[in-house]
Amino acid sequence: MASIIESGWRYLITHFSDFQLACLGSFFLHESIFFLAGLPFIYLERAGWLSKYKIQTKNNSPAAQEKCITRLLLYHFGVNLPVMIFSYPVFKYMGMQSSLPLPSWKVVLSQIIFYFILEDFVFYWGHRILHTKWLYKHVHSVHHEYATPFGLTSEYAHPAEILFLGFATIVGPAITGPHLMTLWLWMVLRVLETVEAHCGYHFPWSLSNFIPLYGGADFHDYHHRLLYTKSGNYSSTFVYMDWIFGTDKGYRKLKALKSFGIEDDPKQM
């Protein structure tokens, strides 16, 4: 398996420059993973399939879904791609490389774990700042246009928010100067995580059922249902930051009520 990956990587670095791989390659990989992971949830919602696993009974209209896709394409090409291009010199300066040999799995795993922990910490505080009155009204409210999220709404946000919270995703790699392969793996995992958190479904096979402290869709869906002053659940991936700072009390109260068979309106939590 390792030799296959190395052979494929050798082909890439032979036929494409570092700039092409780091910028255009990263953008193509991001778009492919994001839309392949997110689009199925639109069709699930429209067809009503697996509805027993849907967290909210409300559905988004086709017009709202199409608006999201149109805006996403505009933001991705108008914001994400230029950021990738202009940040390339910074990552090269910080030590990013694409040459062989590829890093060992121990190095890759340790860096990915570090990125997830650091990203979650930075995202939590950045997200809480975005829920202050002025920033919510003028910036973060764009993301909350969808009170019933679906996979693609994970990246539906004001351009200023894309830049602000995007820092949480890139700060880890900027510190460590990883191999490009590690950076790609981190990007893929982060995209899959945020799409799953916004998908609107809690399945028996959802990661939050198996990984301790992992938030998942049920945890983040609660955040989207509430007004900015009462929301909580600010973390991106894990739940411990909200638990430590008490910003998940409403969510935990709702879960406790449901465990006793009592349904309550989360807006009253």
PDB file of C-alpha atoms in Angstrom:
ATOM      1  CA  MET A   1       0.000   0.000   0.000  1.00  0.00           C
ATOM      2  CA  ALA A   2       2.798   2.405   0.923  1.00  0.00           C
ATOM      3  CA  SER A   3       4.544   1.780  -2.401  1.00  0.00           C
ATOM      4  CA  ILE A   4       1.321   2.517  -4.312  1.00  0.00           C
ATOM      5  CA  ILE A   5       0.875   5.814  -2.486  1.00  0.00           C
ATOM      6  CA  GLU A   6       4.520   6.716  -3.046  1.00  0.00           C
ATOM      7  CA  SER A   7       4.280   5.875  -6.759  1.00  0.00           C
ATOM      8  CA  GLY A   8       1.181   8.028  -7.110  1.00  0.00           C
ATOM      9  CA  TRP A   9       2.865  10.867  -5.263  1.00  0.00           C
ATOM     10  CA  ARG A  10       5.958  10.581  -7.475  1.00  0.00           C
ATOM     11  CA  TYR A  11       3.713  10.971 -10.524  1.00  0.00           C
ATOM     12  CA  LEU A  12       2.172  14.146  -9.078  1.00  0.00           C
ATOM     13  CA  ILE A  13       5.438  15.866  -8.193  1.00  0.00           C
ATOM     14  CA  THR A  14       6.925  14.868 -11.566  1.00  0.00           C
ATOM     15  CA  HIS A  15       4.095  16.339 -13.632  1.00  0.00           C
ATOM     16  CA  PHE A  16       3.059  19.326 -11.512  1.00  0.00           C
ATOM     17  CA  SER A  17       4.903  22.124  -9.728  1.00  0.00           C
ATOM     18  CA  ASP A  18       4.730  22.754  -5.985  1.00  0.00           C
ATOM     19  CA  PHE A  19       2.571  25.804  -6.626  1.00  0.00           C
ATOM     20  CA  GLN A  20       0.128  23.866  -8.810  1.00  0.00           C
ATOM     21  CA  LEU A  21      -0.219  21.082  -6.276  1.00  0.00           C
ATOM     22  CA  ALA A  22      -0.425  23.287  -3.178  1.00  0.00           C
ATOM     23  CA  CYS A  23      -2.887  25.793  -4.654  1.00  0.00           C
ATOM     24  CA  LEU A  24      -4.829  24.340  -7.568  1.00  0.00           C
ATOM     25  CA  GLY A  25      -4.500  20.746  -6.378  1.00  0.00           C
ATOM     26  CA  SER A  26      -5.684  21.660  -2.888  1.00  0.00           C
ATOM     27  CA  PHE A  27      -8.621  23.618  -4.290  1.00  0.00           C
ATOM     28  CA  PHE A  28      -9.685  20.777  -6.598  1.00  0.00           C
ATOM     29  CA  LEU A  29      -9.390  18.249  -3.770  1.00  0.00           C
ATOM     30  CA  HIS A  30     -11.406  20.459  -1.427  1.00  0.00           C
ATOM     31  CA  GLU A  31     -14.200  21.030  -3.939  1.00  0.00           C
ATOM     32  CA  SER A  32     -14.391  17.337  -4.832  1.00  0.00           C
ATOM     33  CA  ILE A  33     -14.573  16.092  -1.247  1.00  0.00           C
ATOM     34  CA  PHE A  34     -16.889  18.873  -0.081  1.00  0.00           C
ATOM     35  CA  PHE A  35     -19.533  18.470  -2.769  1.00  0.00           C
ATOM     36  CA  LEU A  36     -19.319  14.664  -2.937  1.00  0.00           C
ATOM     37  CA  ALA A  37     -19.852  14.526   0.826  1.00  0.00           C
ATOM     38  CA  GLY A  38     -22.461  17.276   1.040  1.00  0.00           C
ATOM     39  CA  LEU A  39     -24.731  16.836  -1.985  1.00  0.00           C
ATOM     40  CA  PRO A  40     -26.209  13.471  -0.919  1.00  0.00           C
ATOM     41  CA  PHE A  41     -27.847  15.119   2.093  1.00  0.00           C
ATOM     42  CA  ILE A  42     -29.792  17.420  -0.216  1.00  0.00           C
ATOM     43  CA  TYR A  43     -31.222  14.409  -2.028  1.00  0.00           C
ATOM     44  CA  LEU A  44     -31.940  12.602   1.258  1.00  0.00           C
ATOM     45  CA  GLU A  45     -33.923  15.610   2.453  1.00  0.00           C
ATOM     46  CA  ARG A  46     -35.838  16.052  -0.807  1.00  0.00           C
ATOM     47  CA  ALA A  47     -36.685  12.360  -1.156  1.00  0.00           C
ATOM     48  CA  GLY A  48     -37.524  11.901   2.507  1.00  0.00           C
ATOM     49  CA  TRP A  49     -35.210   8.912   2.767  1.00  0.00           C
ATOM     50  CA  LEU A  50     -33.895   7.891   6.199  1.00  0.00           C
ATOM     51  CA  SER A  51     -36.196  10.511   7.695  1.00  0.00           C
ATOM     52  CA  LYS A  52     -36.348   8.630  11.011  1.00  0.00           C
ATOM     53  CA  TYR A  53     -32.723   9.680  11.540  1.00  0.00           C
ATOM     54  CA  LYS A  54     -33.356  13.342  10.702  1.00  0.00           C
ATOM     55  CA  ILE A  55     -32.797  15.566  13.739  1.00  0.00           C
ATOM     56  CA  GLN A  56     -35.380  18.216  12.777  1.00  0.00           C
ATOM     57  CA  THR A  57     -38.666  17.533  11.030  1.00  0.00           C
ATOM     58  CA  LYS A  58     -38.470  20.771   9.062  1.00  0.00           C
ATOM     59  CA  ASN A  59     -37.024  20.601   5.531  1.00  0.00           C
ATOM     60  CA  ASN A  60     -35.318  23.262   3.437  1.00  0.00           C
ATOM     61  CA  SER A  61     -36.997  24.295   0.206  1.00  0.00           C
ATOM     62  CA  PRO A  62     -35.275  23.481  -3.114  1.00  0.00           C
ATOM     63  CA  ALA A  63     -34.872  27.236  -3.660  1.00  0.00           C
ATOM     64  CA  ALA A  64     -33.022  27.595  -0.337  1.00  0.00           C
ATOM     65  CA  GLN A  65     -30.765  24.654  -1.187  1.00  0.00           C
ATOM     66  CA  GLU A  66     -29.973  26.074  -4.629  1.00  0.00           C
ATOM     67  CA  LYS A  67     -29.237  29.482  -3.120  1.00  0.00           C
ATOM     68  CA  CYS A  68     -26.719  27.819  -0.817  1.00  0.00           C
ATOM     69  CA  ILE A  69     -24.954  26.046  -3.689  1.00  0.00           C
ATOM     70  CA  THR A  70     -24.778  29.214  -5.803  1.00  0.00           C
ATOM     71  CA  ARG A  71     -23.343  31.276  -2.960  1.00  0.00           C
ATOM     72  CA  LEU A  72     -20.872  28.528  -2.090  1.00  0.00           C
ATOM     73  CA  LEU A  73     -19.443  28.463  -5.608  1.00  0.00           C
ATOM     74  CA  LEU A  74     -19.105  32.254  -5.504  1.00  0.00           C
ATOM     75  CA  TYR A  75     -17.362  32.181  -2.116  1.00  0.00           C
ATOM     76  CA  HIS A  76     -15.107  29.260  -3.008  1.00  0.00           C
ATOM     77  CA  PHE A  77     -13.823  30.816  -6.217  1.00  0.00           C
ATOM     78  CA  GLY A  78     -13.892  34.395  -4.923  1.00  0.00           C
ATOM     79  CA  VAL A  79     -12.454  33.819  -1.438  1.00  0.00           C
ATOM     80  CA  ASN A  80     -11.076  30.313  -0.855  1.00  0.00           C
ATOM     81  CA  LEU A  81      -9.045  30.020  -4.057  1.00  0.00           C
ATOM     82  CA  PRO A  82      -7.366  33.444  -3.730  1.00  0.00           C
ATOM     83  CA  VAL A  83      -6.542  32.668  -0.077  1.00  0.00           C
ATOM     84  CA  MET A  84      -4.903  29.400  -1.112  1.00  0.00           C
ATOM     85  CA  ILE A  85      -2.855  31.193  -3.757  1.00  0.00           C
ATOM     86  CA  PHE A  86      -1.727  34.091  -1.557  1.00  0.00           C
ATOM     87  CA  SER A  87      -0.976  31.879   1.454  1.00  0.00           C
ATOM     88  CA  TYR A  88       1.342  29.622  -0.577  1.00  0.00           C
ATOM     89  CA  PRO A  89       4.504  31.678   0.146  1.00  0.00           C
ATOM     90  CA  VAL A  90       3.686  31.625   3.870  1.00  0.00           C
ATOM     91  CA  PHE A  91       3.376  27.848   3.962  1.00  0.00           C
ATOM     92  CA  LYS A  92       6.591  27.449   1.977  1.00  0.00           C
ATOM     93  CA  TYR A  93       8.334  29.774   4.405  1.00  0.00           C
ATOM     94  CA  MET A  94       6.997  27.740   7.331  1.00  0.00           C
ATOM     95  CA  GLY A  95       8.492  24.566   5.856  1.00  0.00           C
ATOM     96  CA  MET A  96       5.793  22.903   3.772  1.00  0.00           C
ATOM     97  CA  GLN A  97       7.245  20.448   1.261  1.00  0.00           C
ATOM     98  CA  SER A  98       5.988  18.012  -1.331  1.00  0.00           C
ATOM     99  CA  SER A  99       9.097  16.004  -2.159  1.00  0.00           C
ATOM    100  CA  LEU A 100       9.804  12.361  -1.414  1.00  0.00           C
ATOM    101  CA  PRO A 101      10.162  10.560   0.909  1.00  0.00           C
ATOM    102  CA  LEU A 102       6.690  10.823   2.356  1.00  0.00           C
ATOM    103  CA  PRO A 103       6.427  11.323   6.130  1.00  0.00           C
ATOM    104  CA  SER A 104       5.949   8.277   8.339  1.00  0.00           C
ATOM    105  CA  TRP A 105       2.458   7.406   9.556  1.00  0.00           C
ATOM    106  CA  LYS A 106       3.544   8.299  13.114  1.00  0.00           C
ATOM    107  CA  VAL A 107       4.447  11.830  12.055  1.00  0.00           C
ATOM    108  CA  VAL A 108       1.248  12.200  10.031  1.00  0.00           C
ATOM    109  CA  LEU A 109      -0.950  10.880  12.845  1.00  0.00           C
ATOM    110  CA  SER A 110       0.645  13.067  15.517  1.00  0.00           C
ATOM    111  CA  GLN A 111       0.287  16.186  13.363  1.00  0.00           C
ATOM    112  CA  ILE A 112      -3.349  15.439  12.474  1.00  0.00           C
ATOM    113  CA  ILE A 113      -4.243  14.934  16.149  1.00  0.00           C
ATOM    114  CA  PHE A 114      -2.482  18.208  17.008  1.00  0.00           C
ATOM    115  CA  TYR A 115      -4.375  20.027  14.242  1.00  0.00           C
ATOM    116  CA  PHE A 116      -7.758  18.760  15.447  1.00  0.00           C
ATOM    117  CA  ILE A 117      -7.100  19.767  19.064  1.00  0.00           C
ATOM    118  CA  LEU A 118      -5.705  23.195  18.202  1.00  0.00           C
ATOM    119  CA  GLU A 119      -8.376  23.907  15.591  1.00  0.00           C
ATOM    120  CA  ASP A 120     -11.140  23.049  18.039  1.00  0.00           C
ATOM    121  CA  PHE A 121      -9.658  25.353  20.697  1.00  0.00           C
ATOM    122  CA  VAL A 122      -9.181  28.316  18.341  1.00  0.00           C
ATOM    123  CA  PHE A 123     -12.543  27.749  16.626  1.00  0.00           C
ATOM    124  CA  TYR A 124     -14.390  27.681  19.944  1.00  0.00           C
ATOM    125  CA  TRP A 125     -13.200  31.144  20.959  1.00  0.00           C
ATOM    126  CA  GLY A 126     -13.546  32.587  17.466  1.00  0.00           C
ATOM    127  CA  HIS A 127     -17.070  31.224  17.226  1.00  0.00           C
ATOM    128  CA  ARG A 128     -18.026  32.686  20.604  1.00  0.00           C
ATOM    129  CA  ILE A 129     -16.727  36.082  19.451  1.00  0.00           C
ATOM    130  CA  LEU A 130     -18.902  35.816  16.340  1.00  0.00           C
ATOM    131  CA  HIS A 131     -21.916  35.373  18.614  1.00  0.00           C
ATOM    132  CA  THR A 132     -21.467  38.806  20.169  1.00  0.00           C
ATOM    133  CA  LYS A 133     -24.293  41.110  19.135  1.00  0.00           C
ATOM    134  CA  TRP A 134     -22.619  43.256  16.467  1.00  0.00           C
ATOM    135  CA  LEU A 135     -20.603  40.489  14.799  1.00  0.00           C
ATOM    136  CA  TYR A 136     -23.558  38.148  14.772  1.00  0.00           C
ATOM    137  CA  LYS A 137     -25.808  40.739  13.159  1.00  0.00           C
ATOM    138  CA  HIS A 138     -23.339  41.846  10.488  1.00  0.00           C
ATOM    139  CA  VAL A 139     -21.295  38.674   9.869  1.00  0.00           C
ATOM    140  CA  HIS A 140     -22.275  35.387  11.503  1.00  0.00           C
ATOM    141  CA  SER A 141     -26.015  35.693  10.850  1.00  0.00           C
ATOM    142  CA  VAL A 142     -25.308  34.687   7.237  1.00  0.00           C
ATOM    143  CA  HIS A 143     -24.281  31.205   8.382  1.00  0.00           C
ATOM    144  CA  HIS A 144     -27.363  31.021  10.610  1.00  0.00           C
ATOM    145  CA  GLU A 145     -29.761  31.727   7.760  1.00  0.00           C
ATOM    146  CA  TYR A 146     -30.197  27.960   7.773  1.00  0.00           C
ATOM    147  CA  ALA A 147     -31.775  27.003  11.113  1.00  0.00           C
ATOM    148  CA  THR A 148     -32.160  23.499   9.688  1.00  0.00           C
ATOM    149  CA  PRO A 149     -28.665  22.789   8.400  1.00  0.00           C
ATOM    150  CA  PHE A 150     -27.682  20.319   5.703  1.00  0.00           C
ATOM    151  CA  GLY A 151     -24.187  19.220   4.744  1.00  0.00           C
ATOM    152  CA  LEU A 152     -23.333  22.038   2.345  1.00  0.00           C
ATOM    153  CA  THR A 153     -24.335  24.776   4.805  1.00  0.00           C
ATOM    154  CA  SER A 154     -21.143  23.972   6.719  1.00  0.00           C
ATOM    155  CA  GLU A 155     -19.226  26.410   4.513  1.00  0.00           C
ATOM    156  CA  TYR A 156     -22.054  28.842   3.837  1.00  0.00           C
ATOM    157  CA  ALA A 157     -20.812  31.978   5.586  1.00  0.00           C
ATOM    158  CA  HIS A 158     -19.958  35.652   5.201  1.00  0.00           C
ATOM    159  CA  PRO A 159     -16.573  36.151   3.467  1.00  0.00           C
ATOM    160  CA  ALA A 160     -15.243  37.827   6.613  1.00  0.00           C
ATOM    161  CA  GLU A 161     -16.168  34.738   8.622  1.00  0.00           C
ATOM    162  CA  ILE A 162     -14.509  32.468   6.075  1.00  0.00           C
ATOM    163  CA  LEU A 163     -11.254  34.340   6.651  1.00  0.00           C
ATOM    164  CA  PHE A 164     -11.694  34.698  10.412  1.00  0.00           C
ATOM    165  CA  LEU A 165     -12.597  31.099  11.294  1.00  0.00           C
ATOM    166  CA  GLY A 166     -10.453  29.742   8.475  1.00  0.00           C
ATOM    167  CA  PHE A 167      -7.492  30.784  10.595  1.00  0.00           C
ATOM    168  CA  ALA A 168      -8.403  28.005  13.035  1.00  0.00           C
ATOM    169  CA  THR A 169      -7.982  25.428  10.276  1.00  0.00           C
ATOM    170  CA  ILE A 170      -4.629  26.638   8.954  1.00  0.00           C
ATOM    171  CA  VAL A 171      -2.871  27.706  12.168  1.00  0.00           C
ATOM    172  CA  GLY A 172      -1.776  24.154  13.017  1.00  0.00           C
ATOM    173  CA  PRO A 173      -0.222  23.418   9.614  1.00  0.00           C
ATOM    174  CA  ALA A 174       1.328  26.905   9.571  1.00  0.00           C
ATOM    175  CA  ILE A 175       3.093  26.119  12.850  1.00  0.00           C
ATOM    176  CA  THR A 176       4.388  22.667  11.918  1.00  0.00           C
ATOM    177  CA  GLY A 177       5.163  23.172   8.231  1.00  0.00           C
ATOM    178  CA  PRO A 178       3.823  19.753   7.184  1.00  0.00           C
ATOM    179  CA  HIS A 179       4.315  17.678   4.083  1.00  0.00           C
ATOM    180  CA  LEU A 180       1.691  18.532   1.466  1.00  0.00           C
ATOM    181  CA  MET A 181       0.257  15.029   1.749  1.00  0.00           C
ATOM    182  CA  THR A 182      -0.390  15.610   5.462  1.00  0.00           C
ATOM    183  CA  LEU A 183      -1.979  18.961   4.661  1.00  0.00           C
ATOM    184  CA  TRP A 184      -4.283  17.291   2.121  1.00  0.00           C
ATOM    185  CA  LEU A 185      -5.255  14.572   4.581  1.00  0.00           C
ATOM    186  CA  TRP A 186      -6.020  17.204   7.226  1.00  0.00           C
ATOM    187  CA  MET A 187      -8.144  19.153   4.770  1.00  0.00           C
ATOM    188  CA  VAL A 188     -10.101  16.055   3.742  1.00  0.00           C
ATOM    189  CA  LEU A 189     -10.778  15.023   7.348  1.00  0.00           C
ATOM    190  CA  ARG A 190     -11.747  18.554   8.383  1.00  0.00           C
ATOM    191  CA  VAL A 191     -14.154  18.895   5.442  1.00  0.00           C
ATOM    192  CA  LEU A 192     -15.764  15.524   6.179  1.00  0.00           C
ATOM    193  CA  GLU A 193     -16.087  16.443   9.859  1.00  0.00           C
ATOM    194  CA  THR A 194     -17.780  19.789   9.267  1.00  0.00           C
ATOM    195  CA  VAL A 195     -20.122  18.373   6.606  1.00  0.00           C
ATOM    196  CA  GLU A 196     -21.141  15.605   9.020  1.00  0.00           C
ATOM    197  CA  ALA A 197     -21.687  18.133  11.829  1.00  0.00           C
ATOM    198  CA  HIS A 198     -24.090  20.105   9.599  1.00  0.00           C
ATOM    199  CA  CYS A 199     -25.743  17.166   7.830  1.00  0.00           C
ATOM    200  CA  GLY A 200     -28.937  17.258   9.912  1.00  0.00           C
ATOM    201  CA  TYR A 201     -28.994  13.508  10.538  1.00  0.00           C
ATOM    202  CA  HIS A 202     -27.944  11.401  13.506  1.00  0.00           C
ATOM    203  CA  PHE A 203     -27.372   7.850  12.297  1.00  0.00           C
ATOM    204  CA  PRO A 204     -26.594   4.706  14.300  1.00  0.00           C
ATOM    205  CA  TRP A 205     -23.193   4.770  12.586  1.00  0.00           C
ATOM    206  CA  SER A 206     -22.481   8.441  13.368  1.00  0.00           C
ATOM    207  CA  LEU A 207     -19.007   8.937  14.836  1.00  0.00           C
ATOM    208  CA  SER A 208     -20.405  10.587  17.966  1.00  0.00           C
ATOM    209  CA  ASN A 209     -21.794   7.177  18.941  1.00  0.00           C
ATOM    210  CA  PHE A 210     -18.300   5.682  18.974  1.00  0.00           C
ATOM    211  CA  ILE A 211     -15.714   8.407  19.652  1.00  0.00           C
ATOM    212  CA  PRO A 212     -15.714   9.915  23.163  1.00  0.00           C
ATOM    213  CA  LEU A 213     -15.962  13.730  23.292  1.00  0.00           C
ATOM    214  CA  TYR A 214     -16.847  13.943  19.577  1.00  0.00           C
ATOM    215  CA  GLY A 215     -19.720  16.359  18.933  1.00  0.00           C
ATOM    216  CA  GLY A 216     -21.234  15.426  15.594  1.00  0.00           C
ATOM    217  CA  ALA A 217     -24.499  16.466  13.976  1.00  0.00           C
ATOM    218  CA  ASP A 218     -26.771  16.221  17.019  1.00  0.00           C
ATOM    219  CA  PHE A 219     -24.470  18.492  19.045  1.00  0.00           C
ATOM    220  CA  HIS A 220     -24.116  21.150  16.350  1.00  0.00           C
ATOM    221  CA  ASP A 221     -27.706  20.993  15.108  1.00  0.00           C
ATOM    222  CA  TYR A 222     -28.806  22.255  18.528  1.00  0.00           C
ATOM    223  CA  HIS A 223     -26.607  25.321  17.975  1.00  0.00           C
ATOM    224  CA  HIS A 224     -28.377  26.194  14.718  1.00  0.00           C
ATOM    225  CA  ARG A 225     -31.868  25.980  16.194  1.00  0.00           C
ATOM    226  CA  LEU A 226     -31.357  28.775  18.708  1.00  0.00           C
ATOM    227  CA  LEU A 227     -30.999  32.543  18.772  1.00  0.00           C
ATOM    228  CA  TYR A 228     -27.451  33.855  19.029  1.00  0.00           C
ATOM    229  CA  THR A 229     -27.890  34.841  22.696  1.00  0.00           C
ATOM    230  CA  LYS A 230     -28.848  31.315  23.819  1.00  0.00           C
ATOM    231  CA  SER A 231     -27.141  28.964  21.415  1.00  0.00           C
ATOM    232  CA  GLY A 232     -24.019  27.484  23.032  1.00  0.00           C
ATOM    233  CA  ASN A 233     -22.287  24.409  21.563  1.00  0.00           C
ATOM    234  CA  TYR A 234     -19.614  26.574  19.952  1.00  0.00           C
ATOM    235  CA  SER A 235     -16.940  23.926  19.377  1.00  0.00           C
ATOM    236  CA  SER A 236     -16.272  22.587  15.902  1.00  0.00           C
ATOM    237  CA  THR A 237     -15.319  18.968  16.585  1.00  0.00           C
ATOM    238  CA  PHE A 238     -15.248  18.005  20.252  1.00  0.00           C
ATOM    239  CA  VAL A 239     -17.515  18.780  23.222  1.00  0.00           C
ATOM    240  CA  TYR A 240     -15.095  19.354  26.082  1.00  0.00           C
ATOM    241  CA  MET A 241     -14.566  23.094  25.526  1.00  0.00           C
ATOM    242  CA  ASP A 242     -18.303  23.742  25.828  1.00  0.00           C
ATOM    243  CA  TRP A 243     -18.444  21.496  28.893  1.00  0.00           C
ATOM    244  CA  ILE A 244     -15.504  23.247  30.584  1.00  0.00           C
ATOM    245  CA  PHE A 245     -16.926  26.733  30.004  1.00  0.00           C
ATOM    246  CA  GLY A 246     -20.565  25.786  30.579  1.00  0.00           C
ATOM    247  CA  THR A 247     -21.804  26.693  27.112  1.00  0.00           C
ATOM    248  CA  ASP A 248     -23.546  23.352  26.596  1.00  0.00           C
ATOM    249  CA  LYS A 249     -25.919  23.491  29.574  1.00  0.00           C
ATOM    250  CA  GLY A 250     -29.035  23.924  27.454  1.00  0.00           C
ATOM    251  CA  TYR A 251     -28.049  21.036  25.213  1.00  0.00           C
ATOM    252  CA  ARG A 252     -27.323  18.735  28.149  1.00  0.00           C
ATOM    253  CA  LYS A 253     -30.638  19.682  29.789  1.00  0.00           C
ATOM    254  CA  LEU A 254     -32.487  18.858  26.572  1.00  0.00           C
ATOM    255  CA  LYS A 255     -30.713  15.501  26.302  1.00  0.00           C
ATOM    256  CA  ALA A 256     -31.610  14.724  29.914  1.00  0.00           C
ATOM    257  CA  LEU A 257     -35.278  15.514  29.285  1.00  0.00           C
ATOM    258  CA  LYS A 258     -35.314  13.322  26.191  1.00  0.00           C
ATOM    259  CA  SER A 259     -33.773  10.454  28.138  1.00  0.00           C
ATOM    260  CA  PHE A 260     -36.866  10.576  30.349  1.00  0.00           C
ATOM    261  CA  GLY A 261     -39.144  10.682  27.321  1.00  0.00           C
ATOM    262  CA  ILE A 262     -39.914  14.385  27.684  1.00  0.00           C
ATOM    263  CA  GLU A 263     -39.804  16.534  24.553  1.00  0.00           C
ATOM    264  CA  ASP A 264     -39.105  20.232  25.103  1.00  0.00           C
ATOM    265  CA  ASP A 265     -38.485  23.260  22.938  1.00  0.00           C
ATOM    266  CA  PRO A 266     -34.724  23.980  22.859  1.00  0.00           C
ATOM    267  CA  LYS A 267     -35.499  27.685  22.571  1.00  0.00           C
ATOM    268  CA  GLN A 268     -36.702  27.528  26.174  1.00  0.00           C
ATOM    269  CA  MET A 269     -33.497  25.940  27.484  1.00  0.00           C
TER     270      MET A 269
END
